[in-house]
Coordinates of C-alpha atoms and ligand atoms in Angstrom, one line a residue:
X1 CA 0.0 0.0 0.1
X2 CA 1.3 3.5 -0.8
X3 CA 1.6 4.4 2.9
X4 CA 5.1 5.7 2.8
X5 CA 6.7 8.4 0.7
X6 CA 10.0 6.5 0.2
X7 CA 13.3 7.9 -0.9
X8 CA 14.8 6.2 -4.0
X9 CA 17.4 4.2 -1.9
X10 CA 17.5 0.5 -0.9
X11 CA 19.8 -0.3 2.0
X12 CA 21.5 -3.6 2.1
X13 CA 23.9 -3.6 5.1
X14 CA 25.5 -1.5 7.7
X15 CA 28.3 -1.4 10.2
X16 CA 28.4 0.7 13.2
X17 CA 26.9 4.2 12.4
X18 CA 27.3 3.6 8.6
X19 CA 24.9 1.9 6.1
X20 CA 25.4 1.0 2.5
X21 CA 22.8 0.9 -0.3
X22 CA 22.5 -1.7 -3.0
X23 CA 24.8 0.4 -5.2
X24 CA 27.4 0.3 -2.5
X25 CA 27.1 4.1 -1.6
X26 CA 27.9 4.8 2.0
X27 CA 25.7 6.9 4.3
X28 CA 26.3 8.2 7.9
X29 CA 23.0 6.9 9.7
X30 CA 21.9 9.9 11.8
X31 CA 18.3 8.6 11.8
X32 CA 18.9 5.1 13.2
X33 CA 15.7 3.6 11.9
X34 CA 14.0 6.5 13.6
X35 CA 15.7 6.2 17.1
X36 CA 15.7 2.4 16.9
X37 CA 19.2 1.2 16.2
X38 CA 20.7 1.8 19.6
X39 CA 23.8 -0.1 19.3
X40 CA 24.2 0.9 15.5
X41 CA 24.2 -1.7 12.8
X42 CA 25.8 -5.2 13.2
X43 CA 27.1 -4.9 16.5
X44 CA 29.2 -8.1 16.9
X45 CA 28.0 -9.0 20.5
X46 CA 24.4 -8.4 19.6
X47 CA 24.6 -10.4 16.4
X48 CA 26.4 -13.3 18.2
X49 CA 23.7 -13.4 20.8
X50 CA 20.8 -13.2 18.4
X51 CA 22.4 -15.8 16.1
X52 CA 22.7 -18.1 19.2
X53 CA 19.0 -17.3 20.2
X54 CA 17.8 -18.1 16.7
X55 CA 19.2 -21.4 16.9
X56 CA 17.7 -22.2 20.3
X57 CA 14.2 -20.7 20.4
X58 CA 12.7 -17.9 18.3
X59 CA 9.2 -17.9 19.8
X60 CA 7.0 -19.6 22.3
X61 CA 3.8 -18.6 23.8
X62 CA 3.3 -16.6 27.0
X63 CA 1.6 -19.7 28.4
X64 CA 5.2 -20.5 29.5
X65 CA 7.8 -18.8 31.5
X66 CA 10.2 -16.9 29.2
X67 CA 13.8 -16.7 30.8
X68 CA 15.0 -13.8 28.8
X69 CA 11.6 -12.0 29.2
X70 CA 12.0 -12.3 33.0
X71 CA 15.5 -11.0 32.9
X72 CA 14.7 -8.1 30.8
X73 CA 11.6 -7.2 33.0
X74 CA 13.9 -7.4 36.1
X75 CA 16.5 -5.0 34.4
X76 CA 13.7 -2.4 33.3
X77 CA 12.4 -2.5 36.8
X78 CA 15.8 -1.9 38.2
X79 CA 16.7 0.9 35.8
X80 CA 13.2 2.7 36.1
X81 CA 12.5 2.3 39.9
X82 CA 9.1 0.8 38.9
X83 CA 7.7 -2.7 39.7
X84 CA 6.2 -4.6 36.9
X85 CA 6.3 -5.1 33.1
X86 CA 3.9 -6.1 30.3
X87 CA 5.7 -6.9 26.8
X88 CA 4.4 -6.2 23.4
X89 CA 5.9 -5.6 20.0
X90 CA 5.8 -1.9 19.1
X91 CA 5.3 1.6 20.5
X92 CA 1.6 2.0 19.7
X93 CA 0.8 -1.4 21.3
X94 CA 2.6 -0.1 24.5
X95 CA 0.6 3.1 24.4
X96 CA -2.7 1.2 23.8
X97 CA -2.0 -1.0 26.9
X98 CA -1.3 2.2 28.8
X99 CA -4.6 3.7 27.7
X100 CA -6.4 0.4 28.9
X101 CA -4.5 0.6 32.2
X102 CA -5.7 4.3 32.7
X103 CA -9.4 3.3 31.9
X104 CA -9.6 0.3 34.0
X105 CA -7.9 2.4 36.9
X106 CA -10.8 4.8 36.4
X107 CA -13.5 2.2 36.3
X108 CA -12.1 0.7 39.5
X109 CA -12.7 4.1 41.1
X110 CA -16.3 4.3 39.8
X111 CA -15.6 6.5 36.9
X112 CA -17.7 5.2 34.1
X113 CA -16.4 7.4 31.2
X114 CA -12.8 8.0 32.2
X115 CA -10.7 10.6 30.4
X116 CA -7.0 11.1 29.8
X117 CA -5.2 14.3 29.5
X118 CA -3.0 14.5 26.3
X119 CA -1.0 17.1 24.7
X120 CA -1.1 19.4 21.6
X121 CA 1.5 18.1 19.0
X122 CA 1.9 14.7 20.9
X123 CA 2.5 11.5 18.9
X124 CA 1.4 8.2 20.5
X125 CA 0.9 6.0 17.3
X126 CA -1.5 5.1 14.7
X127 CA -4.0 2.6 16.0
X128 CA -7.4 4.2 16.7
X129 CA -6.9 5.0 20.5
X130 CA -3.4 6.1 20.1
X131 CA -4.2 8.2 16.9
X132 CA -7.0 9.8 19.1
X133 CA -4.4 10.5 21.7
X134 CA -2.1 12.2 19.1
X135 CA -2.3 15.8 18.6
X136 CA -2.1 16.0 14.9
X137 CA -5.3 16.6 13.1
X138 CA -3.6 15.9 9.6
X139 CA -2.8 12.3 10.4
X140 CA -6.4 11.9 12.0
X141 CA -8.2 13.1 9.0
X142 CA -10.2 10.5 7.3
X143 CA -10.3 8.1 10.3
X144 CA -13.0 9.4 12.3
X145 CA -14.8 9.3 14.7
X146 CA -11.9 9.3 17.0
X147 CA -12.0 7.3 20.1
X148 CA -13.3 9.5 23.1
X149 CA -12.1 10.0 26.3
X150 CA -9.1 12.4 25.8
X151 CA -8.6 16.1 27.0
X152 CA -5.9 18.1 25.3
X153 CA -3.7 20.7 26.8
X154 CA -0.6 22.6 25.6
X155 CA 2.9 21.4 26.8
X156 CA 4.7 23.3 29.6
X157 CA 1.6 25.3 30.9
X158 CA 0.7 24.0 34.3
X159 CA -2.3 26.4 34.6
X160 CA -4.0 24.7 31.8
X161 CA -3.7 21.3 33.6
X162 CA -4.8 22.8 36.8
X163 CA -8.0 24.1 35.0
X164 CA -8.7 20.7 33.8
X165 CA -8.3 19.4 37.4
X166 CA -11.0 21.9 38.5
X167 CA -13.3 21.3 35.5
X168 CA -13.2 17.8 34.6
X169 CA -14.0 15.1 37.4
X170 CA -13.6 12.3 34.9
X171 CA -9.8 12.5 34.4
X172 CA -7.9 9.4 35.5
X173 CA -4.4 10.1 34.1
X174 CA -2.0 12.5 32.3
X175 CA -0.1 11.1 29.3
X176 CA 2.9 12.9 27.7
X177 CA 6.2 12.3 26.0
X178 CA 9.1 13.7 28.1
X179 CA 10.3 15.0 24.8
X180 CA 7.8 15.1 21.9
X181 CA 9.4 13.5 19.0
X182 CA 7.2 13.4 15.9
X183 CA 5.6 16.8 17.1
X184 CA 9.0 18.5 16.5
X185 CA 11.6 17.5 19.2
X186 CA 9.9 19.7 22.0
X187 CA 11.4 18.9 25.4
X188 CA 9.0 19.2 28.4
X189 CA 10.5 21.6 31.0
X190 CA 11.8 19.6 34.1
X191 CA 9.8 21.9 36.6
X192 CA 6.6 21.2 34.6
X193 CA 7.2 17.5 34.8
X194 CA 7.8 17.7 38.5
X195 CA 4.5 19.9 38.8
X196 CA 2.4 17.3 37.0
X197 CA 3.8 14.5 39.1
X198 CA 2.5 16.6 42.1
X199 CA -0.9 17.2 40.4
X200 CA -1.4 13.5 39.7
X201 CA -0.6 12.6 43.3
X202 CA -3.0 15.4 44.6
X203 CA -5.7 14.2 42.3
X204 CA -5.2 10.5 42.4
X205 CA -4.4 10.5 38.5
X206 CA -1.9 8.1 36.9
X207 CA 1.2 9.8 35.5
X208 CA 1.9 8.1 32.1
X209 CA 5.2 8.9 30.2
X210 CA 5.6 7.9 26.7
X211 CA 9.5 7.2 26.5
X212 CA 9.0 5.3 23.2
X213 CA 11.3 7.7 21.3
X214 CA 13.2 9.7 24.0
X215 CA 13.9 6.7 26.2
X216 CA 16.5 3.9 26.4
X217 CA 19.5 6.1 27.1
X218 CA 18.9 8.5 24.3
X219 CA 19.2 11.7 26.4
X220 CA 21.9 10.5 28.6
X221 CA 19.6 9.0 31.4
X222 CA 17.9 5.7 31.0
X223 CA 14.6 7.7 30.6
X224 CA 14.2 11.3 29.8
X225 CA 11.8 12.0 32.5
X226 CA 14.7 11.0 34.9
X227 CA 16.3 14.5 34.4
X228 CA 13.3 15.7 36.4
X229 CA 13.9 13.3 39.2
X230 CA 10.4 11.9 39.0
X231 CA 8.9 8.3 38.7
X232 CA 5.9 7.8 36.4
X233 CA 3.2 5.2 37.2
X234 CA 3.1 4.0 33.7
X235 CA 5.9 4.1 31.0
X236 CA 5.6 2.8 27.5
X237 CA 8.7 1.8 25.7
X238 CA 9.7 0.4 22.3
X239 CA 12.0 1.6 19.5
X240 CA 15.6 1.4 20.9
X241 CA 14.8 -1.2 23.5
X242 CA 15.7 -4.1 21.0
X243 CA 18.2 -2.2 18.8
X244 CA 16.2 -3.1 15.9
X245 CA 14.4 -6.3 16.8
X246 CA 10.7 -5.3 17.2
X247 CA 9.8 -5.0 20.9
X248 CA 7.6 -2.8 23.1
X249 CA 7.0 -2.8 26.9
X250 CA 4.8 -1.0 29.3
X251 CA 6.5 -0.6 32.7
X252 CA 4.3 0.1 35.7
X253 CA 4.7 1.4 39.2
X254 CA 2.8 0.2 42.4
X255 CA -0.2 2.2 41.7
X256 CA -0.7 0.8 38.3
X257 CA 1.0 -2.7 38.4
X258 CA -2.1 -4.6 39.5
X259 CA -4.7 -2.9 37.3
X260 CA -4.5 -5.7 34.7
X261 CA -5.5 -9.0 35.9
X262 CA -5.3 -12.4 34.1
X263 CA -7.0 -12.3 30.8
X264 CA -7.2 -8.4 30.8
X265 CA -4.6 -7.9 28.1
X266 CA -2.2 -10.1 25.9
X267 CA 0.0 -10.2 22.9
X268 CA 1.0 -13.3 20.9
X269 CA 4.5 -12.0 19.9
X270 CA 4.8 -9.8 23.1
X271 CA 8.1 -10.5 25.1
X272 CA 9.0 -13.6 22.9
X273 CA 12.5 -15.2 23.5
X274 CA 14.2 -13.5 20.5
X275 CA 12.9 -10.1 21.1
X276 CA 13.6 -10.2 24.9
X277 CA 16.9 -11.6 24.2
X278 CA 17.6 -8.5 21.9
X279 CA 16.5 -6.4 24.9
X280 CA 18.6 -8.0 27.5
X281 CA 21.6 -7.8 25.3
X282 CA 21.0 -4.2 24.2
X283 CA 20.8 -3.0 27.9
X284 CA 23.8 -5.0 28.8
X285 CA 25.9 -3.7 26.0
X286 CA 24.8 -0.1 26.7
X287 CA 26.2 -0.4 30.2
X288 CA 29.3 -2.1 29.3
X289 CA 30.1 0.6 26.7
X290 CA 29.0 3.5 28.6
X291 CA 26.4 4.6 25.9
X292 CA 24.4 6.9 28.3
X293 CA 27.5 9.0 28.9
X294 CA 28.5 8.8 25.3
X295 CA 24.9 10.1 24.3
X296 CA 25.1 12.9 26.8
X297 CA 28.5 13.9 25.8
X298 CA 28.5 13.5 22.1
X299 CA 24.9 14.9 21.9
X300 CA 25.7 18.0 24.1
X301 CA 28.9 18.6 21.8
X302 CA 26.7 18.3 18.9
X303 CA 24.0 20.6 20.0
X304 CA 26.5 23.2 21.0
X305 CA 28.5 22.9 17.7
X306 CA 25.4 23.1 15.6
X307 CA 24.3 26.3 17.6
X308 CA 27.8 27.8 16.8
X309 CA 27.7 27.0 13.2
X310 CA 24.1 28.0 12.5
X311 CA 24.3 31.1 14.8
X312 CA 22.8 34.1 13.2
X313 CA 21.8 32.2 10.0
X314 CA 18.6 33.8 8.9
X315 CA 15.6 31.0 8.8
X316 CA 17.0 29.0 11.6
X317 CA 14.3 29.4 14.1
X318 CA 15.7 27.1 17.1
X319 CA 18.0 24.3 17.8
X320 CA 17.0 22.0 20.5
X321 CA 17.0 18.6 22.1
X322 CA 18.8 16.5 24.7
X323 CA 21.6 14.0 24.2
X324 CA 21.3 12.3 20.9
X325 CA 17.8 13.6 20.0
X326 CA 18.3 16.9 18.2
X327 CA 16.0 19.1 16.2
X328 CA 16.9 22.1 14.0
X329 CA 13.7 24.1 13.4
X330 CA 13.5 26.2 10.3
X331 CA 11.0 28.9 9.6
X332 CA 9.8 27.2 6.5
X333 CA 8.9 23.5 5.4
X334 CA 12.1 21.7 4.4
X335 CA 11.2 18.1 3.7
X336 CA 13.3 18.2 0.5
X337 CA 16.4 18.4 2.7
X338 CA 16.0 14.7 3.5
X339 CA 16.9 13.7 -0.1
X340 CA 19.5 16.4 -0.4
X341 CA 21.2 15.1 2.8
X342 CA 21.0 11.7 1.6
X343 CA 22.7 12.6 -1.6
X344 CA 25.5 14.1 0.5
X345 CA 25.8 10.8 2.3
X346 CA 23.7 11.6 5.6
X347 CA 20.5 10.0 6.7
X348 CA 18.1 12.3 8.8
X349 CA 14.4 13.0 8.9
X350 CA 12.2 16.1 8.9
X351 CA 9.4 16.1 11.2
X352 CA 6.4 18.6 11.9
X353 CA 7.3 19.8 8.4
X354 CA 10.2 22.2 9.3
X355 CA 12.2 20.4 12.0
X356 CA 15.4 18.6 10.8
X357 CA 15.8 15.7 13.2
X358 CA 18.7 13.5 14.2
X359 CA 18.4 10.5 16.4
X360 CA 21.3 8.5 15.6
X361 CA 22.8 5.2 17.2
X362 CA 24.2 6.0 20.7
X363 CA 27.6 4.7 19.6
X364 CA 28.2 7.9 17.5
X365 CA 31.6 9.3 18.2
X366 CA 32.5 13.0 18.2
X367 CA 34.4 12.5 14.8
X368 CA 31.2 11.1 13.3
X369 CA 29.1 13.8 14.9
X370 CA 31.4 16.3 13.3
X371 CA 31.1 14.5 10.0
X372 CA 27.3 14.7 10.1
X373 CA 27.5 18.6 10.9
X374 CA 29.8 19.1 8.1
X375 CA 27.5 17.5 5.6
X376 CA 24.3 19.1 7.1
X377 CA 25.0 22.8 7.9
X378 CA 25.8 23.7 4.4
X379 CA 22.9 22.1 3.0
X380 CA 20.6 24.0 5.5
X381 CA 22.4 27.3 4.7
X382 CA 21.9 26.8 0.9
X383 CA 18.4 25.8 1.4
X384 CA 17.6 28.9 3.4
X385 CA 19.4 31.1 0.9
X386 CA 17.4 29.8 -2.1
X387 CA 14.5 32.4 -2.8
X388 CA 12.1 29.6 -4.1
X389 CA 12.3 27.7 -0.9
Ligands
PLP401 C1 6.6 8.9 21.2 C2 6.2 7.7 20.4 N1 5.2 6.9 20.9 C3 4.7 5.9 20.0 C4 5.1 5.7 18.8 C5 4.6 4.7 18.0 O1 5.5 3.7 17.9 P1 5.4 2.5 16.8 O2 5.6 3.1 15.5 O3 6.3 1.4 17.2 O4 3.9 1.9 16.9 C6 6.2 6.6 18.3 C7 6.7 6.5 16.9 O5 7.3 7.2 16.2 C8 6.8 7.6 19.2 O6 7.7 8.6 18.7

């Protein structure tokens, strides 16, 4: 189906942060499969572990204990300070489970028609419930009616949320991305996140933080909300957790962990041996290689260098992000830059029409970051100087 606007490129293999196409052209992969290839491409330890796993057991049903699933759950619990995990296979599934948890949490309190606070410019996926939670009318168009039960507020404005608390007795949860990804790389203020945590406590709401894109070490902490020193009640994960092998997870704290009982939710593939082995190895290798620190250091250097190189360039509206999640906002749509960057040997994306986004593997070195900047900055400058753009 014609669901994607594809570039005329077919990738055949990769090594580290580089990928090659079928014509053997090399690209620096600053997109990482959209924040997925945590360890880069063909990481030797991940490849060896997955080869071994494929030869042992790819899949079995959740009717049985799955050793790697239990190990991965224990590690996610340790890293998050939360208590329980449900596994699925993608980000939208993790968010769908979070929405179901919030609704059941509300029903248990006697709220018949529970509603969840969501945000302008949010992106939570493309199933009907997660699309309804998403704050982008363009991608909702043609799929109405949307699922009911969402109240929308702007980010970083606590008064808007306080107003909701006063006016809407049916609210059961607040749901945000600690850094909005598809919406244009918009970080939530740390103070704001702390205030939301306090409001959730005061009103007996669940705090649900979508870490699908900004989590798994990308910002230099395991989860981006940890910069605010808070712990959510529900945390959906996916993307980088399996370093390319499809996996999703919902981590829950004590207030949410027992909401689902036997038979309330499930997923055939969720947490299967291959996917959870990939998760276990990804988290292990990240720690062994110090990839959180690398993401913080190389990402911080990259942000600073981009700000220097694009300083005073007319048409650059903002440069923001955290760690290796970086957005360069221009004052005009710039989707065509994706092809131009690829022609120059760099894979990036443009999101929210005018934000150049880089979410590379967390193994990116400073030299490689420099290489990416050297390819990207001249393109942006030329783009902005071309009158027809
Ligand atoms: C924050 C966030 N949540 C959810 C999703 C949906 O994930 P998936 O495409 O795996 O369903 C995405 C995908 O971009 C995302 O960025």
